[in-house]
Amino acid sequence: MYQSPMMSQSTSPIADKPSISAQQTITFNDQLNILSITHHHGDHKQRNYHAAAHQFYYRNPDMRLLDLVSLLLITRGPHDVGAISLIRHPQKISIYYTKKEPCNQQEREYIDRVLKRALASRDEKTKAACRTDILHNVIQNCTLKINRRLTKICHRLGHLNRAVGHYRIVSSPYIMDIETSLRKFIPGYYFPKEETIKQFLTRIFDGMRADVGKPDVNFGTLIRLSWAISATPNIDLILDEVLLYRIRKLGDYELAIRILVAEVSDLKGPKKHCTTIEEVLSLESFSISLSVSPEQILKTWAKDRNVESVFTQDHFRLVFPQMKSSTESSVNLTEKQMIVSSVHCECALALYLLKKYWCINNQKKRYLKIQLGVSKPGCLMCRRFIDVLMVESPGVAIIVTSFNDKIPVGWKVPNASSTLVKNTIHNQVSNLVDTVFERVLSTCCELKQNDFVSASVISERYSGR
């Protein structure tokens, strides 16, 4: 199994000193806070496209289905996250889903209605009607998210319109092939024969900018057009990369519905009629106050190792230049913070399915594969947690499409986790905090021993890490 460099234990000469977790006043959330404000996420020049935006990205059709359908679970604002999994049995299929916050009755009815409507489709005629019905339900229940994606498209359109030309639609040797392909996806009354592809795209984009913010926006048409544009081969040769990415994100709703109906309607026999749908209840998030400020953690760690004389805030900010100073950044080392603590939905769903199926499969000596579709890439702590679950459960593979390298403050280990899993995660976080502070300490010592080394040289050296 892949082990990231950050997961390895420290090999510093002072690594055998007591861990910071030994300090009773410093909690797990305090340690995550330090990691969150010091963790360097890199430049990210290449945009991390969500895999659901690409029709042919997955070799595994189940993962493509799950990642796309997870988008249909998002009925609230931008911070809403959903996860879904599908377990195949000999005579039936079980669908499990969970969200960051427990669903209310209206949301449960909506999700059940969408999934059962997809199961009811049979032939091509009923599939088309099914897709229309599901899209109508999605628009009614996911308006906040859909409107947000449309707004992001229009922000980019405004930027391109002010920059150069009109939306920066460029010419290409493949322009005729692209236009021919696009016409296959779009009805003739939307794309008349007398229009060029540039005229068509300009008209559509002008319409989007005019519609944004209006109460009577025809989201169905915009979603279908976005899907058709993003699905056209080589369309990236004539459209701005960021704009195309945002168009794909809006078109994902149509793509999700098409794949859901196609995959589910192909089920035969008892599996189609015995499909079960179950919500895995999640814990509601709650606000807590961090017990100490980041500055107090710095002082505690330095005092524990008798290095407080060379361990200062200035050195801390020197090693992590992205923090700058309290006046230039939102990071204030001297103040305690209020944070929102929550169990991430992919962790909760993975643990629930592991407990439900692993013992059964283990007794029968069968391999267990748990596939999770998540509406947003998982964080670094979710990846750690899932890795630990797999290490502690032989014969289990838990598959999630993508993770990022963020360390969120307030991330919580699910309560149902075993003591061994909890201790492993806590020890890993403690080791990471030690690594952060040891890095600062080595810089302090280097500056003290080599007065001729300028602060700018040290800052440049560490800024690329």
Tab-separated table of N, CA and C in Angstrom, residues 48-150:
chain	number	residue	atom	x	y	z
A	48	ASN	N	-7.157	20.550	-10.580
A	48	ASN	CA	-7.519	19.184	-10.216
A	48	ASN	C	-8.951	18.922	-10.666
A	49	TYR	N	-9.114	18.500	-11.907
A	49	TYR	CA	-10.454	18.233	-12.415
A	49	TYR	C	-11.077	17.065	-11.655
A	50	HIS	N	-12.329	17.242	-11.299
A	50	HIS	CA	-13.038	16.124	-10.688
A	50	HIS	C	-13.286	15.077	-11.764
A	51	ALA	N	-13.023	13.836	-11.426
A	51	ALA	CA	-13.071	12.784	-12.437
A	51	ALA	C	-14.448	12.648	-13.062
A	52	ALA	N	-15.492	13.077	-12.341
A	52	ALA	CA	-16.840	12.937	-12.872
A	52	ALA	C	-17.073	13.812	-14.094
A	53	ALA	N	-16.189	14.749	-14.379
A	53	ALA	CA	-16.379	15.640	-15.520
A	53	ALA	C	-16.046	14.976	-16.842
A	54	HIS	N	-15.424	13.813	-16.816
A	54	HIS	CA	-14.980	13.174	-18.049
A	54	HIS	C	-15.761	11.875	-18.275
A	55	GLN	N	-16.366	11.770	-19.435
A	55	GLN	CA	-17.216	10.614	-19.710
A	55	GLN	C	-16.447	9.303	-19.703
A	56	PHE	N	-15.249	9.307	-20.232
A	56	PHE	CA	-14.529	8.060	-20.440
A	56	PHE	C	-13.325	7.937	-19.507
A	57	TYR	N	-13.386	8.618	-18.370
A	57	TYR	CA	-12.233	8.643	-17.466
A	57	TYR	C	-12.035	7.302	-16.774
A	58	TYR	N	-13.118	6.673	-16.339
A	58	TYR	CA	-13.002	5.483	-15.518
A	58	TYR	C	-12.944	4.205	-16.349
A	59	ARG	N	-12.079	3.327	-15.957
A	59	ARG	CA	-12.144	1.968	-16.472
A	59	ARG	C	-13.173	1.176	-15.681
A	60	ASN	N	-13.432	1.605	-14.458
A	60	ASN	CA	-14.386	0.937	-13.585
A	60	ASN	C	-15.735	1.646	-13.698
A	61	PRO	N	-16.725	1.029	-14.345
A	61	PRO	CA	-18.010	1.714	-14.528
A	61	PRO	C	-18.731	1.990	-13.218
A	62	ASP	N	-18.528	1.138	-12.210
A	62	ASP	CA	-19.173	1.379	-10.918
A	62	ASP	C	-18.679	2.673	-10.284
A	63	MET	N	-17.363	2.924	-10.362
A	63	MET	CA	-16.819	4.139	-9.769
A	63	MET	C	-17.294	5.380	-10.530
A	64	ARG	N	-17.384	5.272	-11.833
A	64	ARG	CA	-17.900	6.397	-12.614
A	64	ARG	C	-19.339	6.693	-12.206
A	65	LEU	N	-20.142	5.632	-12.072
A	65	LEU	CA	-21.533	5.796	-11.657
A	65	LEU	C	-21.620	6.441	-10.276
A	66	LEU	N	-20.843	5.934	-9.314
A	66	LEU	CA	-20.939	6.409	-7.933
A	66	LEU	C	-20.487	7.857	-7.794
A	67	ASP	N	-19.379	8.203	-8.442
A	67	ASP	CA	-18.893	9.576	-8.328
A	67	ASP	C	-19.881	10.571	-8.926
A	68	LEU	N	-20.499	10.199	-10.020
A	68	LEU	CA	-21.459	11.097	-10.644
A	68	LEU	C	-22.743	11.205	-9.830
A	69	VAL	N	-23.253	10.069	-9.357
A	69	VAL	CA	-24.516	10.087	-8.615
A	69	VAL	C	-24.360	10.814	-7.282
A	70	SER	N	-23.151	10.801	-6.715
A	70	SER	CA	-22.946	11.519	-5.450
A	70	SER	C	-23.261	13.006	-5.606
A	71	LEU	N	-23.087	13.540	-6.806
A	71	LEU	CA	-23.413	14.944	-7.059
A	71	LEU	C	-24.903	15.209	-6.860
A	72	LEU	N	-25.743	14.231	-7.178
A	72	LEU	CA	-27.189	14.416	-7.060
A	72	LEU	C	-27.648	14.453	-5.610
A	73	LEU	N	-26.772	14.096	-4.666
A	73	LEU	CA	-27.118	14.140	-3.245
A	73	LEU	C	-27.016	15.544	-2.664
A	74	ILE	N	-26.364	16.455	-3.380
A	74	ILE	CA	-26.039	17.767	-2.816
A	74	ILE	C	-27.229	18.706	-2.978
A	75	THR	N	-27.998	18.857	-1.922
A	75	THR	CA	-29.215	19.670	-1.954
A	75	THR	C	-29.062	20.983	-1.202
A	76	ARG	N	-27.915	21.172	-0.550
A	76	ARG	CA	-27.741	22.383	0.269
A	76	ARG	C	-26.661	23.273	-0.342
A	77	GLY	N	-26.029	24.086	0.473
A	77	GLY	CA	-25.069	25.064	-0.006
A	77	GLY	C	-23.741	24.467	-0.405
A	78	PRO	N	-22.727	25.336	-0.575
A	78	PRO	CA	-21.424	24.886	-1.101
A	78	PRO	C	-20.667	23.943	-0.180
A	79	HIS	N	-20.998	23.917	1.115
A	79	HIS	CA	-20.270	23.064	2.047
A	79	HIS	C	-20.906	21.680	2.195
A	80	ASP	N	-21.988	21.437	1.488
A	80	ASP	CA	-22.649	20.135	1.547
A	80	ASP	C	-21.799	19.096	0.814
A	81	VAL	N	-21.679	17.906	1.404
A	81	VAL	CA	-20.901	16.816	0.801
A	81	VAL	C	-21.704	15.527	0.950
A	82	GLY	N	-21.682	14.697	-0.071
A	82	GLY	CA	-22.374	13.417	-0.018
A	82	GLY	C	-21.488	12.286	-0.501
A	83	ALA	N	-21.751	11.094	0.013
A	83	ALA	CA	-21.017	9.896	-0.406
A	83	ALA	C	-22.018	8.775	-0.631
A	84	ILE	N	-21.723	7.903	-1.594
A	84	ILE	CA	-22.637	6.818	-1.940
A	84	ILE	C	-21.834	5.580	-2.300
A	85	SER	N	-22.404	4.414	-2.019
A	85	SER	CA	-21.748	3.151	-2.347
A	85	SER	C	-22.787	2.149	-2.823
A	86	LEU	N	-22.323	1.192	-3.603
A	86	LEU	CA	-23.194	0.162	-4.161
A	86	LEU	C	-22.563	-1.199	-3.887
A	87	ILE	N	-23.304	-2.071	-3.230
A	87	ILE	CA	-22.834	-3.421	-2.905
A	87	ILE	C	-23.658	-4.427	-3.701
A	88	ARG	N	-22.982	-5.261	-4.479
A	88	ARG	CA	-23.667	-6.265	-5.295
A	88	ARG	C	-23.746	-7.591	-4.551
A	89	HIS	N	-24.957	-8.109	-4.421
A	89	HIS	CA	-25.197	-9.426	-3.840
A	89	HIS	C	-25.624	-10.378	-4.961
A	90	PRO	N	-25.641	-11.692	-4.687
A	90	PRO	CA	-26.059	-12.634	-5.738
A	90	PRO	C	-27.461	-12.361	-6.275
A	91	GLN	N	-28.398	-11.961	-5.390
A	91	GLN	CA	-29.779	-11.796	-5.816
A	91	GLN	C	-30.300	-10.364	-5.699
A	92	LYS	N	-29.458	-9.436	-5.268
A	92	LYS	CA	-29.941	-8.064	-5.124
A	92	LYS	C	-28.762	-7.092	-5.119
A	93	ILE	N	-29.096	-5.826	-5.106
A	93	ILE	CA	-28.099	-4.759	-4.997
A	93	ILE	C	-28.518	-3.835	-3.856
A	94	SER	N	-27.562	-3.443	-3.033
A	94	SER	CA	-27.826	-2.518	-1.929
A	94	SER	C	-27.103	-1.203	-2.199
A	95	ILE	N	-27.832	-0.116	-2.078
A	95	ILE	CA	-27.270	1.226	-2.251
A	95	ILE	C	-27.262	1.921	-0.900
A	96	TYR	N	-26.102	2.423	-0.504
A	96	TYR	CA	-25.952	3.129	0.770
A	96	TYR	C	-25.464	4.544	0.474
A	97	TYR	N	-26.003	5.503	1.199
A	97	TYR	CA	-25.542	6.878	1.021
A	97	TYR	C	-25.523	7.589	2.370
A	98	THR	N	-24.725	8.615	2.449
A	98	THR	CA	-24.667	9.448	3.651
A	98	THR	C	-24.274	10.850	3.237
A	99	LYS	N	-24.543	11.798	4.120
A	99	LYS	CA	-24.190	13.190	3.855
A	99	LYS	C	-23.487	13.781	5.067
A	100	LYS	N	-22.867	14.933	4.835
A	100	LYS	CA	-22.139	15.604	5.915
A	100	LYS	C	-23.060	15.893	7.089
A	101	GLU	N	-24.288	16.304	6.797
A	101	GLU	CA	-25.324	16.501	7.806
A	101	GLU	C	-26.460	15.529	7.495
A	102	PRO	N	-27.114	14.973	8.526
A	102	PRO	CA	-28.206	14.026	8.266
A	102	PRO	C	-29.280	14.634	7.368
A	103	CYS	N	-29.845	13.811	6.494
A	103	CYS	CA	-30.896	14.283	5.593
A	103	CYS	C	-32.181	14.556	6.369
A	104	ASN	N	-32.929	15.557	5.922
A	104	ASN	CA	-34.278	15.726	6.452
A	104	ASN	C	-35.236	14.864	5.629
A	105	GLN	N	-36.495	14.864	6.014
A	105	GLN	CA	-37.451	13.971	5.361
A	105	GLN	C	-37.612	14.299	3.881
A	106	GLN	N	-37.617	15.567	3.545
A	106	GLN	CA	-37.763	15.962	2.140
A	106	GLN	C	-36.588	15.468	1.303
A	107	GLU	N	-35.376	15.544	1.849
A	107	GLU	CA	-34.195	15.086	1.115
A	107	GLU	C	-34.215	13.576	0.928
A	108	ARG	N	-34.632	12.845	1.969
A	108	ARG	CA	-34.721	11.379	1.831
A	108	ARG	C	-35.717	10.996	0.746
A	109	GLU	N	-36.855	11.652	0.735
A	109	GLU	CA	-37.871	11.345	-0.273
A	109	GLU	C	-37.352	11.657	-1.675
A	110	TYR	N	-36.624	12.754	-1.811
A	110	TYR	CA	-36.057	13.120	-3.116
A	110	TYR	C	-35.057	12.067	-3.594
A	111	ILE	N	-34.142	11.646	-2.738
A	111	ILE	CA	-33.120	10.665	-3.132
A	111	ILE	C	-33.767	9.331	-3.479
A	112	ASP	N	-34.722	8.889	-2.659
A	112	ASP	CA	-35.431	7.638	-2.958
A	112	ASP	C	-36.173	7.739	-4.286
A	113	ARG	N	-36.795	8.876	-4.524
A	113	ARG	CA	-37.580	9.059	-5.748
A	113	ARG	C	-36.683	8.996	-6.982
A	114	VAL	N	-35.517	9.626	-6.920
A	114	VAL	CA	-34.595	9.626	-8.060
A	114	VAL	C	-34.089	8.218	-8.352
A	115	LEU	N	-33.646	7.508	-7.314
A	115	LEU	CA	-33.085	6.170	-7.519
A	115	LEU	C	-34.156	5.181	-7.979
A	116	LYS	N	-35.342	5.260	-7.398
A	116	LYS	CA	-36.412	4.337	-7.789
A	116	LYS	C	-36.937	4.659	-9.189
A	117	ARG	N	-36.917	5.930	-9.544
A	117	ARG	CA	-37.355	6.294	-10.900
A	117	ARG	C	-36.387	5.736	-11.935
A	118	ALA	N	-35.104	5.764	-11.633
A	118	ALA	CA	-34.115	5.186	-12.549
A	118	ALA	C	-34.317	3.688	-12.685
A	119	LEU	N	-34.667	3.025	-11.585
A	119	LEU	CA	-34.901	1.578	-11.622
A	119	LEU	C	-36.136	1.221	-12.439
A	120	ALA	N	-37.069	2.159	-12.571
A	120	ALA	CA	-38.324	1.867	-13.267
A	120	ALA	C	-38.200	1.948	-14.779
A	121	SER	N	-37.101	2.504	-15.283
A	121	SER	CA	-36.946	2.640	-16.735
A	121	SER	C	-36.667	1.281	-17.371
A	122	ARG	N	-37.181	1.087	-18.609
A	122	ARG	CA	-37.039	-0.217	-19.262
A	122	ARG	C	-36.419	-0.089	-20.659
A	123	ASP	N	-37.138	0.534	-21.584
A	123	ASP	CA	-36.633	0.652	-22.953
A	123	ASP	C	-36.187	2.093	-23.212
A	124	GLU	N	-35.763	2.365	-24.442
A	124	GLU	CA	-35.232	3.684	-24.776
A	124	GLU	C	-36.273	4.784	-24.593
A	125	LYS	N	-37.539	4.471	-24.895
A	125	LYS	CA	-38.588	5.479	-24.750
A	125	LYS	C	-38.785	5.852	-23.290
A	126	THR	N	-38.842	4.852	-22.422
A	126	THR	CA	-39.019	5.141	-20.996
A	126	THR	C	-37.752	5.738	-20.394
A	127	LYS	N	-36.577	5.410	-20.949
A	127	LYS	CA	-35.333	6.009	-20.455
A	127	LYS	C	-35.328	7.515	-20.686
A	128	ALA	N	-35.786	7.954	-21.868
A	128	ALA	CA	-35.814	9.388	-22.160
A	128	ALA	C	-36.756	10.117	-21.209
A	129	ALA	N	-37.942	9.530	-20.990
A	129	ALA	CA	-38.889	10.143	-20.047
A	129	ALA	C	-38.330	10.127	-18.630
A	130	CYS	N	-37.627	9.050	-18.302
A	130	CYS	CA	-37.027	8.922	-16.976
A	130	CYS	C	-35.980	10.008	-16.747
A	131	ARG	N	-35.127	10.238	-17.740
A	131	ARG	CA	-34.094	11.270	-17.602
A	131	ARG	C	-34.721	12.651	-17.402
A	132	THR	N	-35.811	12.913	-18.131
A	132	THR	CA	-36.491	14.203	-17.988
A	132	THR	C	-37.074	14.361	-16.591
A	133	ASP	N	-37.715	13.307	-16.084
A	133	ASP	CA	-38.305	13.359	-14.741
A	133	ASP	C	-37.236	13.562	-13.670
A	134	ILE	N	-36.137	12.830	-13.796
A	134	ILE	CA	-35.076	12.938	-12.787
A	134	ILE	C	-34.449	14.325	-12.819
A	135	LEU	N	-34.197	14.855	-14.028
A	135	LEU	CA	-33.614	16.193	-14.124
A	135	LEU	C	-34.536	17.226	-13.487
A	136	HIS	N	-35.836	17.077	-13.686
A	136	HIS	CA	-36.801	17.991	-13.065
A	136	HIS	C	-36.695	17.918	-11.542
A	137	ASN	N	-36.596	16.709	-10.996
A	137	ASN	CA	-36.450	16.542	-9.542
A	137	ASN	C	-35.139	17.136	-9.039
A	138	VAL	N	-34.070	16.916	-9.801
A	138	VAL	CA	-32.757	17.433	-9.399
A	138	VAL	C	-32.775	18.956	-9.360
A	139	ILE	N	-33.353	19.575	-10.374
A	139	ILE	CA	-33.391	21.042	-10.420
A	139	ILE	C	-34.206	21.595	-9.253
A	140	GLN	N	-35.292	20.929	-8.912
A	140	GLN	CA	-36.121	21.386	-7.799
A	140	GLN	C	-35.388	21.308	-6.461
A	141	ASN	N	-34.521	20.315	-6.301
A	141	ASN	CA	-33.909	20.064	-4.996
A	141	ASN	C	-32.453	20.510	-4.889
A	142	CYS	N	-31.789	20.741	-6.004
A	142	CYS	CA	-30.359	21.093	-5.980
A	142	CYS	C	-30.110	22.483	-6.547
A	143	THR	N	-31.085	23.371	-6.427
A	143	THR	CA	-30.987	24.687	-7.054
A	143	THR	C	-29.780	25.476	-6.565
A	144	LEU	N	-29.473	25.405	-5.274
A	144	LEU	CA	-28.362	26.190	-4.721
A	144	LEU	C	-27.045	25.836	-5.403
A	145	LYS	N	-26.792	24.537	-5.517
A	145	LYS	CA	-25.536	24.087	-6.121
A	145	LYS	C	-25.501	24.398	-7.613
A	146	ILE	N	-26.617	24.163	-8.298
A	146	ILE	CA	-26.674	24.421	-9.738
A	146	ILE	C	-26.458	25.906	-10.021
A	147	ASN	N	-27.127	26.753	-9.260
A	147	ASN	CA	-26.995	28.194	-9.467
A	147	ASN	C	-25.571	28.664	-9.191
A	148	ARG	N	-24.927	28.050	-8.211
A	148	ARG	CA	-23.539	28.404	-7.902
A	148	ARG	C	-22.618	28.056	-9.074
A	149	ARG	N	-22.851	26.897	-9.689
A	149	ARG	CA	-22.013	26.496	-10.826
A	149	ARG	C	-22.251	27.398	-12.036
A	150	LEU	N	-23.500	27.794	-12.244
A	150	LEU	CA	-23.790	28.721	-13.341
A	150	LEU	C	-23.123	30.073	-13.087
